[in-house]
Amino acid sequence: MAKRLRYGLIGCGGCGVGKHLASYALYPDEVELCAVYDFDAAKAKAAAEQYRVPQVYATYEEMLADPRIDFVSVATPNAFHAPITIAALEAGKHVHVEKPISMNAEEAEAIVEAKNRNGKLVMVGLNNRFTELSQFTKQYVDEGHLGEVYHIRCGWRRRRGIPSWGGWFTQKALAGGGPLIDLGVHFIDLSLHFIGFPEPVSVSGATYSKFTGKPAKGKDAPPPMDVEDLAVGFVRFANGCTMSIEYSWASNVEREENFSELMGTKGGLRLLNGELTLLGESCGVPTNIVPQIKNTSSWGENEAKHFIECMRRRREPLAKPEEAVRIMRIIDGLYASAESGREVLVSPVAV
Ligand SMILES: NC(=O)c1ccc[n+]([C@@H]2O[C@H](COP(=O)([O-])OP(=O)(O)OC[C@H]3O[C@@H](n4cnc5c(N)ncnc54)[C@H](O)[C@@H]3O)[C@@H](O)[C@H]2O)c1
């Protein structure tokens, strides 16, 4: 049997433990859980006890200096993604970094450079790409059933759901933004993944902060908040396709929904709250087809399996950092447009 890949987790919060540690623990023949680190030593200790991880490091630098570690996950607040990912690459580790890859496109580009310089792999934690429904949808679009996809509508709108855990999600210096950078990366990425990542050329966006000062989900007191609670926007791509977006943590809509809707010349599809509907026409009549597929894998399970295979076979992972640079340029552009009140151009990047 090949040597097991030796793993370290940096950031032992909800996602680090609930997704990364829990998912890599599903593959004990492939992965040895070796070490954890968290800024908060008690959280690292609790994670180590729960998953029987032998080593708790006092700093991430010490973990990265351990030559036995092959790869790490970075699941800290967004502000630390780029510096820790780059340090891990320089230390010769493969990195599974959470979404968003970074605070902005400039940091994401620095990650790509460090990856190329060190010849290691980086995968971004875009778990929505790895669900059974998303994999089916990607295949369906690739087989040409929609024809030319010329417009996308995507979003994730919460009626009330400003995150309060940890406190950092609502602080620009730690998160980089509100629901656009938090929820937006998931469904902008997924929609562009379905249609082969066209190059964005211009964006127009608006952001709103109408719920600042109101109590967060399950809390009595308002969280410290200097980010938007709603972002809307419009993106034009070089191939003529367009995309409209809506992301909110709080808005007066009927109910929470996340969606990616593709409109093509031969057909359309709608992925809504984990239900897929194919929109076509038969015998001259519009038809809605519901594929009998359910998402059965747990959060991060397929994603972890994919990264293990990529490390074993030295293959570029899906959810590449180069694509994440493109996403971050869209997000940077939307925030810049929201601030200036004008459409802004997006510079090209190879993916
Ligand atoms: N892919 C998904 O579905 C998904 C879901 C939730 C969160 N996330 C992402 O995961 C990351 C973490 O989010 P979370 O919900 O786990 O937040 P969290 O607040 O629960 O956990 C963050 C952890 O990082 C620790 N931390 C803070 N600064 C650190 C530092 N400098 N070095 C090491 N650890 C540090 C905190 O003590 C905390 O334990 C974020 O980037 C978030 O966007 C992704």
CSV table of C-alpha atoms and ligand atoms in Angstrom, one decimal:
chain,number,residue,atom,x,y,z
A,1,MET,CA,0.0,0.0,0.0
A,2,ALA,CA,1.2,3.5,-0.8
A,3,LYS,CA,2.4,5.7,2.1
A,4,ARG,CA,-0.5,7.5,3.7
A,5,LEU,CA,-0.7,11.3,3.1
A,6,ARG,CA,0.1,13.1,6.4
A,7,TYR,CA,-2.3,15.8,7.2
A,8,GLY,CA,-2.5,19.0,9.3
A,9,LEU,CA,-5.5,21.3,9.9
A,10,ILE,CA,-5.0,25.0,10.5
A,11,GLY,CA,-8.2,26.7,11.9
A,12,CYS,CA,-10.3,24.4,14.0
A,13,GLY,CA,-13.7,26.2,13.8
A,14,GLY,CA,-17.0,25.1,12.3
A,15,CYS,CA,-15.6,24.5,8.8
A,16,GLY,CA,-12.1,23.3,9.8
A,17,VAL,CA,-13.5,20.5,12.1
A,18,GLY,CA,-17.0,20.0,10.6
A,19,LYS,CA,-15.8,19.8,7.0
A,20,HIS,CA,-12.1,19.2,6.7
A,21,LEU,CA,-11.2,17.1,9.7
A,22,ALA,CA,-14.4,15.2,9.5
A,23,SER,CA,-14.0,14.5,5.7
A,24,TYR,CA,-10.3,13.5,5.8
A,25,ALA,CA,-11.1,11.2,8.7
A,26,LEU,CA,-13.4,9.3,6.3
A,27,TYR,CA,-10.3,8.0,4.4
A,28,PRO,CA,-8.0,6.4,7.1
A,29,ASP,CA,-6.3,4.2,4.5
A,30,GLU,CA,-5.2,7.3,2.5
A,31,VAL,CA,-4.7,10.0,5.1
A,32,GLU,CA,-3.1,10.1,8.5
A,33,LEU,CA,-4.5,12.9,10.7
A,34,CYS,CA,-1.2,14.2,12.2
A,35,ALA,CA,-1.6,17.7,13.6
A,36,VAL,CA,-3.9,20.6,14.3
A,37,TYR,CA,-3.4,24.3,15.1
A,38,ASP,CA,-5.8,27.0,16.0
A,39,PHE,CA,-5.2,30.6,17.2
A,40,ASP,CA,-7.4,29.5,20.1
A,41,ALA,CA,-5.5,26.7,21.8
A,42,ALA,CA,-8.7,25.3,23.4
A,43,LYS,CA,-10.3,24.8,20.0
A,44,ALA,CA,-7.2,23.0,18.7
A,45,LYS,CA,-7.2,20.7,21.8
A,46,ALA,CA,-10.9,19.9,21.5
A,47,ALA,CA,-10.5,19.0,17.8
A,48,ALA,CA,-7.4,16.9,18.5
A,49,GLU,CA,-9.4,15.0,21.2
A,50,GLN,CA,-12.5,14.5,19.0
A,51,TYR,CA,-10.5,13.1,16.1
A,52,ARG,CA,-7.6,11.6,18.0
A,53,VAL,CA,-5.0,13.8,16.4
A,54,PRO,CA,-1.7,13.2,18.1
A,55,GLN,CA,0.0,16.6,17.7
A,56,VAL,CA,-1.3,20.1,18.7
A,57,TYR,CA,1.0,22.8,17.5
A,58,ALA,CA,1.4,26.2,19.2
A,59,THR,CA,1.9,28.0,15.9
A,60,TYR,CA,1.2,27.2,12.3
A,61,GLU,CA,4.8,27.9,11.5
A,62,GLU,CA,5.8,25.0,13.7
A,63,MET,CA,3.4,22.7,11.9
A,64,LEU,CA,4.7,23.9,8.5
A,65,ALA,CA,8.3,23.2,9.6
A,66,ASP,CA,7.4,19.6,10.3
A,67,PRO,CA,8.8,17.7,7.3
A,68,ARG,CA,6.5,14.8,7.9
A,69,ILE,CA,3.4,16.8,7.0
A,70,ASP,CA,2.4,16.4,3.3
A,71,PHE,CA,-0.6,18.7,3.1
A,72,VAL,CA,-2.7,21.1,5.1
A,73,SER,CA,-6.1,22.6,5.2
A,74,VAL,CA,-6.4,26.3,5.8
A,75,ALA,CA,-9.8,27.1,7.4
A,76,THR,CA,-9.2,30.3,9.2
A,77,PRO,CA,-11.0,33.6,8.8
A,78,ASN,CA,-10.5,34.8,5.2
A,79,ALA,CA,-7.8,37.4,6.1
A,80,PHE,CA,-5.4,34.6,7.0
A,81,HIS,CA,-6.0,32.4,3.9
A,82,ALA,CA,-3.4,33.9,1.6
A,83,PRO,CA,-0.5,34.4,4.1
A,84,ILE,CA,-0.9,30.9,5.6
A,85,THR,CA,-1.4,29.2,2.2
A,86,ILE,CA,1.7,30.9,0.8
A,87,ALA,CA,3.7,30.0,3.8
A,88,ALA,CA,2.5,26.4,3.5
A,89,LEU,CA,3.5,26.3,-0.2
A,90,GLU,CA,6.9,27.7,0.5
A,91,ALA,CA,7.3,25.0,3.1
A,92,GLY,CA,6.6,22.4,0.4
A,93,LYS,CA,3.0,21.4,1.4
A,94,HIS,CA,-0.1,20.9,-0.8
A,95,VAL,CA,-2.9,23.2,0.4
A,96,HIS,CA,-6.7,22.8,0.6
A,97,VAL,CA,-7.7,26.3,1.3
A,98,GLU,CA,-11.3,27.3,2.2
A,99,LYS,CA,-13.4,29.7,0.1
A,100,PRO,CA,-13.0,32.5,-0.6
A,101,ILE,CA,-9.4,31.8,-1.6
A,102,SER,CA,-8.4,35.2,-0.3
A,103,MET,CA,-9.5,38.7,0.5
A,104,ASN,CA,-9.0,39.9,-3.1
A,105,ALA,CA,-7.6,39.0,-6.5
A,106,GLU,CA,-4.2,40.4,-5.8
A,107,GLU,CA,-3.8,37.9,-2.9
A,108,ALA,CA,-5.2,35.1,-5.0
A,109,GLU,CA,-2.6,35.8,-7.7
A,110,ALA,CA,0.1,35.7,-5.1
A,111,ILE,CA,-1.1,32.2,-4.2
A,112,VAL,CA,-1.0,31.1,-7.8
A,113,GLU,CA,2.6,32.4,-8.1
A,114,ALA,CA,3.6,30.6,-4.9
A,115,LYS,CA,2.0,27.4,-6.1
A,116,ASN,CA,3.8,27.5,-9.4
A,117,ARG,CA,7.1,28.4,-7.8
A,118,ASN,CA,6.9,25.5,-5.4
A,119,GLY,CA,5.3,22.9,-7.7
A,120,LYS,CA,2.6,22.0,-5.1
A,121,LEU,CA,-1.1,21.7,-5.5
A,122,VAL,CA,-3.8,24.1,-4.2
A,123,MET,CA,-7.5,23.3,-4.1
A,124,VAL,CA,-10.1,25.8,-3.0
A,125,GLY,CA,-12.9,24.5,-0.7
A,126,LEU,CA,-15.8,24.9,-3.2
A,127,ASN,CA,-17.8,21.9,-2.0
A,128,ASN,CA,-20.8,22.8,-4.1
A,129,ARG,CA,-19.0,21.6,-7.2
A,130,PHE,CA,-18.6,18.1,-5.7
A,131,THR,CA,-22.2,17.2,-5.0
A,132,GLU,CA,-23.9,14.5,-7.0
A,133,LEU,CA,-26.3,17.0,-8.5
A,134,SER,CA,-23.6,19.5,-9.5
A,135,GLN,CA,-21.6,16.7,-11.1
A,136,PHE,CA,-24.6,15.6,-13.1
A,137,THR,CA,-25.4,19.2,-14.1
A,138,LYS,CA,-21.8,19.8,-15.3
A,139,GLN,CA,-22.1,16.6,-17.5
A,140,TYR,CA,-25.5,17.7,-18.8
A,141,VAL,CA,-24.2,21.1,-19.8
A,142,ASP,CA,-21.0,19.7,-21.3
A,143,GLU,CA,-23.1,17.3,-23.4
A,144,GLY,CA,-24.6,20.3,-25.1
A,145,HIS,CA,-28.3,19.9,-24.0
A,146,LEU,CA,-28.7,23.6,-23.3
A,147,GLY,CA,-27.1,24.8,-26.5
A,148,GLU,CA,-25.4,28.1,-26.1
A,149,VAL,CA,-25.8,29.4,-22.5
A,150,TYR,CA,-26.3,33.1,-22.8
A,151,HIS,CA,-27.6,34.2,-19.4
A,152,ILE,CA,-27.1,33.1,-15.8
A,153,ARG,CA,-29.0,34.1,-12.7
A,154,CYS,CA,-27.4,33.0,-9.5
A,155,GLY,CA,-27.7,33.9,-5.9
A,156,TRP,CA,-28.1,33.0,-2.3
A,157,ARG,CA,-30.6,35.2,-0.5
A,158,ARG,CA,-31.3,34.8,3.2
A,159,ARG,CA,-34.2,36.5,4.8
A,160,ARG,CA,-32.5,36.6,8.2
A,161,GLY,CA,-29.1,35.1,8.6
A,162,ILE,CA,-26.3,37.5,9.4
A,163,PRO,CA,-23.6,35.2,10.8
A,164,SER,CA,-22.5,36.0,14.3
A,165,TRP,CA,-20.4,33.0,15.3
A,166,GLY,CA,-16.7,34.0,15.8
A,167,GLY,CA,-17.7,37.7,15.1
A,168,TRP,CA,-15.2,37.9,12.2
A,169,PHE,CA,-17.6,37.3,9.3
A,170,THR,CA,-19.1,40.8,9.7
A,171,GLN,CA,-15.8,42.6,9.9
A,172,LYS,CA,-14.3,43.8,6.7
A,173,ALA,CA,-10.7,43.6,7.9
A,174,LEU,CA,-11.1,39.9,8.6
A,175,ALA,CA,-13.7,38.8,6.0
A,176,GLY,CA,-13.1,41.1,3.1
A,177,GLY,CA,-16.8,41.8,2.7
A,178,GLY,CA,-20.3,40.4,3.5
A,179,PRO,CA,-22.6,38.0,1.7
A,180,LEU,CA,-21.0,38.7,-1.7
A,181,ILE,CA,-17.6,37.3,-0.7
A,182,ASP,CA,-19.0,34.8,1.7
A,183,LEU,CA,-22.0,33.2,-0.2
A,184,GLY,CA,-21.3,34.7,-3.6
A,185,VAL,CA,-18.1,32.8,-4.3
A,186,HIS,CA,-20.1,29.5,-4.0
A,187,PHE,CA,-22.7,30.1,-6.7
A,188,ILE,CA,-20.8,32.4,-9.0
A,189,ASP,CA,-18.1,29.8,-9.0
A,190,LEU,CA,-20.6,26.9,-9.5
A,191,SER,CA,-22.4,28.7,-12.4
A,192,LEU,CA,-19.1,29.5,-14.2
A,193,HIS,CA,-17.8,26.0,-13.6
A,194,PHE,CA,-20.9,24.6,-15.4
A,195,ILE,CA,-20.3,26.7,-18.5
A,196,GLY,CA,-16.5,26.4,-18.7
A,197,PHE,CA,-15.3,29.6,-16.9
A,198,PRO,CA,-15.8,32.4,-19.6
A,199,GLU,CA,-13.7,35.4,-19.1
A,200,PRO,CA,-15.4,38.4,-17.4
A,201,VAL,CA,-15.0,41.7,-19.0
A,202,SER,CA,-17.1,44.2,-17.0
A,203,VAL,CA,-19.2,44.3,-13.9
A,204,SER,CA,-21.8,46.6,-12.3
A,205,GLY,CA,-22.7,46.2,-8.7
A,206,ALA,CA,-24.6,47.7,-5.8
A,207,THR,CA,-24.3,46.9,-2.1
A,208,TYR,CA,-26.7,47.7,0.8
A,209,SER,CA,-26.3,47.8,4.6
A,210,LYS,CA,-29.9,48.1,5.8
A,211,PHE,CA,-29.7,45.6,8.7
A,212,THR,CA,-26.6,46.8,10.4
A,213,GLY,CA,-27.2,47.3,14.1
A,214,LYS,CA,-29.9,44.6,14.2
A,215,PRO,CA,-29.5,41.4,16.2
A,216,ALA,CA,-27.8,38.5,14.4
A,217,LYS,CA,-29.3,35.0,13.9
A,218,GLY,CA,-30.0,33.5,17.4
A,219,LYS,CA,-28.5,36.5,19.2
A,220,ASP,CA,-29.9,39.4,21.2
A,221,ALA,CA,-27.2,41.9,20.4
A,222,PRO,CA,-26.1,43.2,17.0
A,223,PRO,CA,-22.7,42.0,15.7
A,224,PRO,CA,-20.0,44.5,14.9
A,225,MET,CA,-20.6,45.0,11.2
A,226,ASP,CA,-19.0,47.1,8.5
A,227,VAL,CA,-19.8,44.9,5.5
A,228,GLU,CA,-22.9,44.8,3.2
A,229,ASP,CA,-26.0,42.7,4.0
A,230,LEU,CA,-27.1,42.6,0.3
A,231,ALA,CA,-25.2,42.7,-2.9
A,232,VAL,CA,-26.6,42.7,-6.4
A,233,GLY,CA,-24.8,42.9,-9.7
A,234,PHE,CA,-24.5,42.2,-13.4
A,235,VAL,CA,-21.5,40.7,-15.1
A,236,ARG,CA,-20.6,40.6,-18.9
A,237,PHE,CA,-18.3,37.9,-20.3
A,238,ALA,CA,-16.1,38.0,-23.3
A,239,ASN,CA,-18.2,35.2,-25.0
A,240,GLY,CA,-21.3,37.4,-24.9
A,241,CYS,CA,-22.9,35.6,-21.9
A,242,THR,CA,-24.2,37.7,-19.0
A,243,MET,CA,-24.9,36.9,-15.3
A,244,SER,CA,-27.1,38.6,-12.7
A,245,ILE,CA,-26.4,38.0,-9.0
A,246,GLU,CA,-28.1,38.5,-5.7
A,247,TYR,CA,-26.5,37.7,-2.3
A,248,SER,CA,-28.0,38.6,1.0
A,249,TRP,CA,-27.5,37.7,4.7
A,250,ALA,CA,-30.7,39.6,5.4
A,251,SER,CA,-33.4,40.9,3.1
A,252,ASN,CA,-37.1,41.1,3.1
A,253,VAL,CA,-37.7,38.2,0.7
A,254,GLU,CA,-40.2,35.4,1.1
A,255,ARG,CA,-37.7,32.7,2.1
A,256,GLU,CA,-34.0,31.7,2.0
A,257,GLU,CA,-33.0,30.3,-1.3
A,258,ASN,CA,-29.8,29.5,-3.2
A,259,PHE,CA,-29.9,29.1,-6.9
A,260,SER,CA,-28.1,28.8,-10.2
A,261,GLU,CA,-30.2,29.2,-13.3
A,262,LEU,CA,-28.8,28.8,-16.8
A,263,MET,CA,-30.6,29.9,-19.9
A,264,GLY,CA,-29.5,28.4,-23.2
A,265,THR,CA,-30.7,28.4,-26.8
A,266,LYS,CA,-31.8,24.7,-26.6
A,267,GLY,CA,-32.9,24.5,-23.0
A,268,GLY,CA,-32.4,25.8,-19.5
A,269,LEU,CA,-31.9,24.5,-16.0
A,270,ARG,CA,-32.5,25.6,-12.5
A,271,LEU,CA,-30.6,24.3,-9.4
A,272,LEU,CA,-32.7,25.6,-6.5
A,273,ASN,CA,-32.0,24.7,-2.9
A,274,GLY,CA,-30.4,21.4,-3.9
A,275,GLU,CA,-33.2,20.5,-6.4
A,276,LEU,CA,-32.5,20.3,-10.1
A,277,THR,CA,-35.0,21.0,-12.8
A,278,LEU,CA,-34.2,20.7,-16.5
A,279,LEU,CA,-36.2,23.0,-18.6
A,280,GLY,CA,-36.9,21.9,-22.2
A,281,GLU,CA,-39.5,21.5,-24.8
A,282,SER,CA,-41.2,18.3,-26.1
A,283,CYS,CA,-43.8,18.1,-28.9
A,284,GLY,CA,-43.9,21.9,-28.9
A,285,VAL,CA,-44.7,22.0,-25.2
A,286,PRO,CA,-42.4,23.4,-22.5
A,287,THR,CA,-41.4,20.5,-20.3
A,288,ASN,CA,-39.8,20.4,-16.8
A,289,ILE,CA,-37.8,17.3,-16.1
A,290,VAL,CA,-36.6,16.4,-12.6
A,291,PRO,CA,-33.6,14.0,-12.7
A,292,GLN,CA,-33.9,11.4,-9.9
A,293,ILE,CA,-30.6,12.3,-8.3
A,294,LYS,CA,-30.1,13.3,-4.7
A,295,ASN,CA,-27.1,14.6,-2.9
A,296,THR,CA,-26.0,11.8,-0.7
A,297,SER,CA,-22.4,12.7,0.2
A,298,SER,CA,-21.6,14.5,3.4
A,299,TRP,CA,-20.2,18.1,3.5
A,300,GLY,CA,-16.7,17.9,2.0
A,301,GLU,CA,-16.6,14.1,1.5
A,302,ASN,CA,-16.3,14.1,-2.3
A,303,GLU,CA,-14.1,17.2,-2.2
A,304,ALA,CA,-11.6,15.5,0.2
A,305,LYS,CA,-11.6,12.3,-1.9
A,306,HIS,CA,-10.9,14.4,-5.1
A,307,PHE,CA,-7.9,16.2,-3.5
A,308,ILE,CA,-6.5,12.9,-2.2
A,309,GLU,CA,-6.6,11.5,-5.8
A,310,CYS,CA,-5.0,14.7,-7.2
A,311,MET,CA,-2.1,14.5,-4.7
A,312,ARG,CA,-1.7,10.8,-5.4
A,313,ARG,CA,-1.7,11.2,-9.2
A,314,ARG,CA,-0.1,14.7,-9.3
A,315,ARG,CA,-3.2,16.1,-11.1
A,316,GLU,CA,-4.5,19.6,-11.1
A,317,PRO,CA,-7.6,19.7,-8.9
A,318,LEU,CA,-11.0,21.0,-9.9
A,319,ALA,CA,-11.6,24.3,-8.1
A,320,LYS,CA,-8.2,25.6,-9.2
A,321,PRO,CA,-6.7,28.8,-7.7
A,322,GLU,CA,-6.5,30.2,-11.3
A,323,GLU,CA,-10.3,30.1,-11.5
A,324,ALA,CA,-10.5,31.6,-8.0
A,325,VAL,CA,-8.5,34.6,-9.3
A,326,ARG,CA,-11.2,35.1,-11.9
A,327,ILE,CA,-13.9,34.9,-9.3
A,328,MET,CA,-12.0,37.3,-7.0
A,329,ARG,CA,-11.6,39.8,-9.9
A,330,ILE,CA,-15.4,39.7,-10.4
A,331,ILE,CA,-16.0,40.3,-6.7
A,332,ASP,CA,-13.4,43.0,-6.5
A,333,GLY,CA,-15.0,44.6,-9.5
A,334,LEU,CA,-18.5,44.4,-8.0
A,335,TYR,CA,-17.3,46.1,-4.7
A,336,ALA,CA,-15.5,48.8,-6.7
A,337,SER,CA,-18.5,49.4,-8.9
A,338,ALA,CA,-20.8,49.6,-5.8
A,339,GLU,CA,-18.5,52.2,-4.4
A,340,SER,CA,-18.1,54.3,-7.6
A,341,GLY,CA,-21.7,53.8,-8.8
A,342,ARG,CA,-20.3,52.9,-12.3
A,343,GLU,CA,-19.6,49.8,-14.4
A,344,VAL,CA,-16.0,48.7,-14.0
A,345,LEU,CA,-13.8,46.7,-16.4
A,346,VAL,CA,-12.3,43.4,-15.3
A,347,SER,CA,-8.7,42.6,-16.5
A,348,PRO,CA,-8.3,39.2,-18.1
A,349,VAL,CA,-6.6,36.2,-16.4
A,350,ALA,CA,-5.7,32.8,-17.9
A,351,VAL,CA,-7.4,29.8,-16.3
B,1,LIG,N1,-17.2,25.7,2.1
B,1,LIG,C1,-18.1,26.0,3.0
B,1,LIG,O1,-19.3,25.6,2.9
B,1,LIG,C2,-17.8,26.9,4.2
B,1,LIG,C3,-18.7,27.0,5.3
B,1,LIG,C4,-18.4,27.7,6.4
B,1,LIG,C5,-17.2,28.4,6.4
B,1,LIG,N2,-16.3,28.3,5.3
B,1,LIG,C6,-15.0,29.0,5.3
B,1,LIG,O2,-14.2,28.5,6.3
B,1,LIG,C7,-13.4,29.4,6.9
B,1,LIG,C8,-13.6,29.4,8.4
B,1,LIG,O3,-15.0,29.6,8.7
B,1,LIG,P1,-15.7,29.0,10.0
B,1,LIG,O4,-17.1,29.0,9.7
B,1,LIG,O5,-15.0,27.7,10.3
B,1,LIG,O6,-15.3,30.1,11.1
B,1,LIG,P2,-15.1,29.8,12.6
B,1,LIG,O7,-15.1,31.2,13.2
B,1,LIG,O8,-16.0,28.8,13.1
B,1,LIG,O9,-13.6,29.2,12.7
B,1,LIG,C9,-12.5,29.9,12.4
B,1,LIG,C10,-11.4,29.4,13.3
B,1,LIG,O10,-10.1,30.0,12.9
B,1,LIG,C11,-9.4,30.3,14.1
B,1,LIG,N3,-8.5,31.3,13.8
B,1,LIG,C12,-8.7,32.7,13.8
B,1,LIG,N4,-7.5,33.3,13.4
B,1,LIG,C13,-6.6,32.3,13.2
B,1,LIG,C14,-5.3,32.3,12.8
B,1,LIG,N5,-4.6,33.4,12.5
B,1,LIG,N6,-4.7,31.1,12.6
B,1,LIG,C15,-5.3,29.9,12.9
B,1,LIG,N7,-6.6,29.9,13.3
B,1,LIG,C16,-7.2,31.1,13.5
B,1,LIG,C17,-10.5,30.7,15.1
B,1,LIG,O11,-10.1,30.5,16.5
B,1,LIG,C18,-11.6,29.6,14.8
B,1,LIG,O12,-11.5,28.4,15.5
B,1,LIG,C19,-13.8,30.8,6.3
B,1,LIG,O13,-12.9,31.1,5.3
B,1,LIG,C20,-15.2,30.5,5.7
B,1,LIG,O14,-15.5,31.3,4.6
B,1,LIG,C21,-16.6,27.6,4.3
